[in-house]
Coordinates of C-alpha atoms and ligand atoms in Angstrom, one line a residue:
M1 CA -22.5 4.4 -11.3
A2 CA -20.6 7.7 -11.1
P3 CA -18.2 7.8 -8.2
S4 CA -19.1 10.1 -5.4
L5 CA -16.8 13.0 -4.9
A6 CA -15.6 13.0 -1.4
R7 CA -14.4 16.6 -1.4
D8 CA -15.8 19.9 -2.7
V9 CA -15.5 19.6 -6.5
S10 CA -14.2 23.1 -6.7
M11 CA -11.0 22.1 -5.0
P12 CA -8.1 21.8 -7.4
R13 CA -7.2 18.3 -6.2
I14 CA -9.7 15.6 -5.2
D15 CA -8.0 13.5 -2.5
Y16 CA -10.1 10.4 -2.8
Q17 CA -13.1 8.9 -4.5
L18 CA -15.5 6.3 -3.3
F19 CA -17.3 3.7 -5.5
D20 CA -20.5 2.0 -4.3
P21 CA -21.1 -0.2 -6.1
L22 CA -17.9 -0.7 -8.1
L23 CA -19.0 -3.4 -10.5
P24 CA -22.3 -4.7 -11.7
A25 CA -23.5 -7.4 -9.2
E26 CA -22.6 -10.4 -11.3
Q27 CA -19.1 -9.1 -12.1
A28 CA -18.6 -8.5 -8.3
D29 CA -19.6 -12.1 -7.6
A30 CA -17.3 -13.2 -10.4
M31 CA -14.4 -11.6 -8.4
L32 CA -15.2 -13.9 -5.4
R33 CA -15.2 -16.9 -7.7
L34 CA -11.9 -15.7 -9.3
C35 CA -10.4 -15.5 -5.8
E36 CA -11.4 -19.1 -5.1
R37 CA -10.3 -20.3 -8.5
Y38 CA -6.9 -18.8 -8.1
G39 CA -6.8 -21.0 -5.1
R40 CA -3.5 -20.5 -3.3
Y41 CA -2.0 -17.4 -1.8
G42 CA 1.6 -17.0 -0.5
M43 CA 2.5 -15.0 2.5
Y44 CA 3.8 -11.5 1.6
A45 CA 7.5 -11.6 2.4
E46 CA 10.0 -8.8 2.4
E47 CA 11.7 -8.3 -0.9
R48 CA 15.5 -8.6 -0.7
I49 CA 17.7 -6.2 -2.7
E50 CA 21.4 -5.8 -2.9
S51 CA 22.1 -2.3 -1.6
D52 CA 25.2 -0.8 -0.2
F53 CA 23.4 1.8 1.9
G54 CA 21.6 1.1 5.2
E55 CA 21.9 -2.6 4.8
N56 CA 21.3 -3.2 8.5
L57 CA 17.8 -1.8 8.2
A58 CA 14.5 -3.6 7.2
Q59 CA 13.1 -2.6 3.9
R60 CA 10.3 -0.7 5.6
H61 CA 12.3 0.3 8.6
D62 CA 10.2 3.4 8.9
A63 CA 7.0 1.5 9.3
V64 CA 8.5 -1.2 11.5
L65 CA 10.0 1.4 13.9
N66 CA 6.7 3.1 14.1
F67 CA 4.6 0.0 14.7
V68 CA 6.9 -1.4 17.3
K69 CA 7.2 2.0 19.0
T70 CA 3.5 2.7 19.1
G71 CA 1.8 -0.7 19.0
G72 CA -0.2 0.4 16.0
R73 CA -3.3 2.7 15.8
F74 CA -4.7 1.4 19.1
G75 CA -1.4 1.5 21.0
R76 CA -1.5 -2.3 21.7
K77 CA 1.6 -3.9 23.2
E78 CA 2.5 -7.3 21.8
S79 CA 5.8 -9.1 21.0
V80 CA 7.5 -8.2 17.8
A81 CA 7.0 -11.8 16.5
K82 CA 3.2 -11.5 17.1
L83 CA 3.1 -8.1 15.4
A84 CA 5.0 -9.5 12.4
A85 CA 2.5 -12.4 12.1
R86 CA -0.4 -10.0 12.3
T87 CA 0.9 -8.0 9.4
N88 CA 2.3 -10.7 7.1
Y89 CA -0.8 -11.1 5.1
F90 CA -1.4 -13.2 1.9
R91 CA -0.9 -11.7 -1.6
E92 CA -0.8 -12.7 -5.2
S93 CA -0.8 -10.7 -8.5
Y94 CA -3.7 -10.9 -10.8
A95 CA -2.3 -8.6 -13.5
Y96 CA 1.1 -7.2 -14.3
D97 CA 0.8 -4.8 -17.3
E98 CA -1.4 -7.6 -18.8
P99 CA -3.9 -9.9 -17.1
L100 CA -2.3 -12.9 -15.4
V101 CA -5.6 -14.6 -14.6
A102 CA -8.7 -14.9 -16.8
G103 CA -11.6 -12.7 -15.7
I104 CA -9.6 -9.8 -14.2
E105 CA -10.0 -7.6 -17.3
P106 CA -13.2 -5.6 -16.2
F107 CA -11.2 -4.7 -13.1
L108 CA -7.9 -3.9 -14.8
R109 CA -9.6 -1.6 -17.2
H110 CA -12.3 -0.2 -15.0
E111 CA -13.5 3.0 -16.5
G112 CA -14.4 4.6 -13.2
F113 CA -10.9 4.0 -11.8
L114 CA -9.3 5.4 -15.0
E115 CA -11.4 8.6 -14.7
A116 CA -10.8 9.0 -11.0
A117 CA -7.1 8.5 -11.6
R118 CA -7.1 11.3 -14.2
Q119 CA -8.8 13.6 -11.8
L120 CA -6.5 12.7 -8.8
Y121 CA -3.5 14.5 -10.3
G122 CA -5.0 16.3 -13.3
R123 CA -2.9 14.0 -15.5
P124 CA -4.7 12.5 -18.5
V125 CA -2.5 9.5 -19.5
I126 CA -3.3 6.6 -17.2
R127 CA -1.4 3.3 -17.5
P128 CA -2.7 0.6 -15.2
N129 CA 0.3 -1.4 -14.2
I130 CA -0.5 -4.0 -11.5
V131 CA -3.5 -5.6 -9.9
Y132 CA -3.0 -7.8 -6.8
A133 CA -5.1 -9.6 -4.3
N134 CA -4.6 -9.2 -0.6
I135 CA -6.2 -11.6 1.9
L136 CA -6.0 -11.1 5.7
V137 CA -7.1 -13.9 8.0
P138 CA -8.8 -13.3 11.4
G139 CA -6.4 -11.5 13.7
Q140 CA -4.4 -9.9 11.0
E141 CA -4.1 -6.2 10.4
L142 CA -1.9 -3.8 8.4
A143 CA 0.1 -1.2 10.2
V144 CA -0.4 2.4 9.2
H145 CA 2.0 3.4 6.4
T146 CA 2.3 5.1 3.1
D147 CA 3.1 3.0 0.0
V148 CA 6.5 2.9 -1.6
P149 CA 6.4 5.5 -4.4
E150 CA 8.5 5.7 -7.5
F151 CA 10.9 8.2 -9.0
R152 CA 12.7 8.3 -12.3
G153 CA 15.9 6.4 -11.7
V154 CA 14.9 5.2 -8.2
N155 CA 12.8 2.2 -7.5
R156 CA 12.3 -0.7 -5.1
K157 CA 14.2 -3.2 -7.2
K158 CA 17.5 -1.5 -6.4
D159 CA 16.9 1.1 -3.7
P160 CA 15.8 0.6 0.0
Q161 CA 12.1 1.1 0.4
W162 CA 12.4 3.4 3.4
L163 CA 14.7 5.7 1.4
I164 CA 12.2 6.0 -1.4
V165 CA 9.4 6.7 1.1
A166 CA 11.5 9.4 2.8
M167 CA 12.3 10.9 -0.6
H168 CA 8.6 11.5 -1.2
H169 CA 7.8 12.8 2.3
S170 CA 10.7 15.2 2.1
R171 CA 9.3 16.8 -1.2
L172 CA 12.9 17.3 -2.3
F173 CA 12.5 15.2 -5.4
E174 CA 9.1 16.2 -6.8
R175 CA 10.6 16.9 -10.3
W176 CA 11.4 13.2 -10.6
R177 CA 8.3 11.7 -8.9
M178 CA 6.1 9.4 -10.9
P179 CA 2.5 9.9 -9.5
I180 CA 0.7 6.6 -9.0
A181 CA -3.1 6.2 -8.4
T182 CA -4.2 3.3 -6.2
G183 CA -7.7 1.8 -6.2
V184 CA -8.6 -0.6 -3.4
A185 CA -11.8 -2.7 -3.8
W186 CA -13.4 -5.0 -1.4
F187 CA -15.4 -8.2 -2.1
G188 CA -17.2 -10.1 0.6
E189 CA -18.1 -8.7 4.0
P190 CA -15.8 -9.8 6.9
R191 CA -16.2 -8.5 10.4
G192 CA -13.6 -5.9 11.3
G193 CA -10.7 -5.1 9.0
E194 CA -11.8 -1.5 8.4
F195 CA -9.7 0.5 5.9
V196 CA -8.3 3.4 7.9
F197 CA -6.9 6.5 6.2
Y198 CA -5.8 10.0 7.1
P199 CA -7.3 12.2 4.3
E200 CA -6.4 15.4 6.2
G201 CA -2.9 14.4 6.9
P202 CA -1.2 12.5 9.8
W203 CA -2.2 15.0 12.5
D204 CA -5.9 15.0 11.8
A205 CA -8.5 12.4 12.6
P206 CA -8.5 9.2 10.5
V207 CA -11.5 7.9 8.6
A208 CA -12.4 4.2 9.0
L209 CA -14.3 2.6 6.1
S210 CA -16.2 -0.6 6.9
V211 CA -15.5 -3.3 4.4
R212 CA -18.6 -3.8 2.3
H213 CA -19.0 -6.1 -0.7
N214 CA -18.3 -4.5 -4.1
T215 CA -17.2 -1.1 -2.9
A216 CA -13.9 0.7 -3.5
I217 CA -11.8 3.8 -2.9
L218 CA -9.2 5.5 -5.2
L219 CA -6.5 7.7 -3.7
D220 CA -2.8 8.6 -3.6
T221 CA -1.6 5.9 -1.1
D222 CA 1.9 7.1 -1.6
S223 CA 1.0 10.3 0.2
V224 CA -2.0 9.5 2.4
F225 CA -1.3 7.3 5.5
H226 CA -3.5 4.3 5.6
G227 CA -3.8 0.8 7.2
V228 CA -6.2 -2.0 8.0
D229 CA -7.7 -2.5 11.4
R230 CA -7.7 -6.0 12.8
V231 CA -9.9 -8.6 11.3
A232 CA -12.3 -10.0 13.9
E233 CA -11.0 -13.2 15.6
A234 CA -14.5 -14.7 15.9
S235 CA -13.6 -18.4 16.1
G236 CA -10.5 -18.2 18.3
P237 CA -7.1 -16.4 18.3
M238 CA -4.9 -16.1 15.3
P239 CA -2.6 -19.2 14.9
D240 CA 1.2 -18.8 14.8
L241 CA 1.6 -17.7 11.2
A242 CA 5.1 -17.7 9.8
P243 CA 6.7 -16.9 6.5
G244 CA 6.4 -19.7 3.9
M245 CA 2.8 -20.5 4.8
F246 CA 0.0 -20.5 2.3
L247 CA -3.7 -19.8 2.3
T248 CA -5.4 -22.4 0.2
H249 CA -9.0 -22.8 -1.0
E250 CA -10.2 -26.4 -0.3
G251 CA -13.5 -26.1 -2.1
G252 CA -17.0 -25.1 -1.1
G253 CA -15.9 -21.8 0.4
R254 CA -13.6 -23.4 2.9
W255 CA -10.0 -22.2 3.3
R256 CA -7.0 -23.5 5.2
V257 CA -3.8 -21.9 6.3
G258 CA -0.5 -23.7 6.8
R259 CA 2.5 -25.2 5.0
G260 CA 1.8 -27.9 2.4
D261 CA -1.2 -30.0 3.3
E262 CA -1.2 -29.3 7.1
A263 CA -4.0 -27.0 8.4
L264 CA -3.0 -24.7 11.1
A265 CA -6.5 -23.2 11.0
R266 CA -9.5 -23.3 8.7
Y267 CA -11.8 -20.5 7.7
T268 CA -15.0 -19.9 5.8
F269 CA -14.7 -17.2 3.0
D270 CA -16.8 -14.7 5.0
E271 CA -14.2 -14.7 7.8
L272 CA -11.5 -13.6 5.4
R273 CA -10.8 -10.0 4.3
F274 CA -10.3 -10.0 0.6
S275 CA -9.4 -6.9 -1.3
I276 CA -8.0 -6.2 -4.8
S277 CA -5.6 -3.4 -5.3
W278 CA -5.1 -1.5 -8.6
K279 CA -2.2 0.7 -9.4
A280 CA -1.7 3.0 -12.4
Y281 CA 1.0 5.4 -13.5
C282 CA -0.4 8.8 -14.2
Y283 CA 1.5 10.8 -16.9
A284 CA 1.0 14.4 -18.0
D285 CA 1.5 13.5 -21.6
A286 CA 3.2 11.2 -24.1
A287 CA 6.5 13.2 -23.8
E288 CA 6.7 12.4 -20.1
E289 CA 6.0 8.8 -20.7
R290 CA 8.8 8.7 -23.2
L291 CA 11.2 10.4 -20.8
V292 CA 10.5 7.6 -18.3
R293 CA 10.9 4.9 -20.9
E294 CA 14.2 6.3 -22.3
H295 CA 15.6 7.2 -18.9
G296 CA 16.2 10.8 -20.1
D297 CA 16.3 12.4 -16.7
D298 CA 17.0 9.8 -14.0
L299 CA 18.1 10.5 -10.5
T300 CA 21.2 8.7 -9.2
R301 CA 21.7 7.4 -5.6
A302 CA 24.6 10.0 -5.2
Q303 CA 22.2 12.8 -6.2
V304 CA 19.6 11.6 -3.7
L305 CA 22.1 11.4 -0.8
D306 CA 23.7 14.7 -1.6
A307 CA 20.3 16.4 -1.6
F308 CA 19.4 14.8 1.8
V309 CA 22.7 15.8 3.4
A310 CA 22.4 19.4 2.1
D311 CA 18.9 19.7 3.4
L312 CA 19.7 18.1 6.8
R313 CA 22.5 20.7 7.1
R314 CA 20.1 23.5 6.3
R315 CA 17.9 22.2 9.1
D316 CA 20.8 22.1 11.5
K317 CA 20.4 18.3 11.9
L318 CA 23.8 17.5 10.5
G319 CA 27.2 19.1 11.0
R320 CA 30.2 19.0 8.7
D321 CA 31.2 15.4 9.4
L322 CA 29.0 12.7 8.0
P323 CA 27.9 9.9 10.4
G324 CA 28.0 6.2 9.4
D325 CA 25.4 4.9 7.0
T326 CA 23.0 3.4 9.6
E327 CA 23.0 6.6 11.6
L328 CA 22.4 8.7 8.5
A329 CA 19.6 6.4 7.5
L330 CA 17.9 6.7 10.9
L331 CA 18.3 10.5 10.8
I332 CA 16.6 10.6 7.3
I333 CA 13.7 8.4 8.5
G334 CA 13.3 10.4 11.7
T335 CA 13.4 13.8 10.1
Y336 CA 11.2 13.3 7.1
I337 CA 8.6 10.6 7.8
Q338 CA 6.1 11.9 10.3
Y339 CA 3.7 9.1 11.3
P340 CA 0.2 9.7 12.7
P341 CA 0.3 9.4 16.5
P342 CA -1.6 6.5 17.9
A343 CA -5.1 7.4 19.0
P344 CA -6.8 4.8 21.2
M345 CA -10.5 4.8 20.4
A346 CA -13.5 2.5 20.1
E347 CA -12.6 -0.3 17.7
S348 CA -15.9 -0.4 16.0
G349 CA -14.8 2.4 13.6
T350 CA -16.6 5.4 12.5
Q351 CA -18.3 5.5 9.1
A352 CA -16.8 7.7 6.5
S353 CA -18.7 10.7 5.3
G354 CA -19.0 11.2 1.6
Ligands
FE2_1 FE1 -0.6 0.4 1.4

């Protein structure tokens, strides 16, 4: 069950690895049962933080701006409310450092993921940190984005997510970056909902992976743009989903979405797109892990902003006088985060090679 290498193995860095199958068949079926047993999934809502910088902006202002501007990968035009409902999918954590639900252990400590993570950055010390379930109902999709990375001293608990994303894309803070490997596994086979990613960078053609039961990919989702194409609306259009709703297993493979006991819509399991994500910190050695733990070389917000301002001046994007926070924030997003352009194409998706 060795993972297939998606790139020439002589390359110094392997950008992604595919797993097919990921788990022995009975363990893969157990993941479906675990999903049902867990039973109730909340809608992924934006985290709120107290921040004194760019407070008028959404946490992922970069991704929101891009999605609203382009209409997503296929350049569709819809209202902002509709687009928000499409991308507010359902999520719960199955592990956070330790298993939070019985039965997730084979996934949390998957040997193939660990080895692929070591190869991804050439860093031998892999610490799985979080495992979470994502469920998209028919009509939902996930806008193209890169994930929120982490730097020593800078994290999403206290710093705006768009700022952390821009830090990584700028490459100005590599010394403080904490490389994270992400595995995404699929269980069940919905229609649509392809995993789309840009392994050659935002300007080259994307690859669309069909969702097939018990398969997975491991890659650097902090660097590689990725998203999820729309899950097929086979039995009618998506209902008016809104924050605060839940997706609940009613038994016998039947699910309902809504608040409390009301059912805005009902689905069978094979209509839902269920994936499990795995994230691990990748350390060079024990000394680096200790540096992180002991905060021996943390960045401060002032350092980050000073570095951005100096670089923007080098690029002639900024004069002597500093603009207001919101203007500076939009300048940082616009300068450093280059999204893939929308590329209208057949929605059936092409199969990945490799
Ligand atoms: Fe992501």
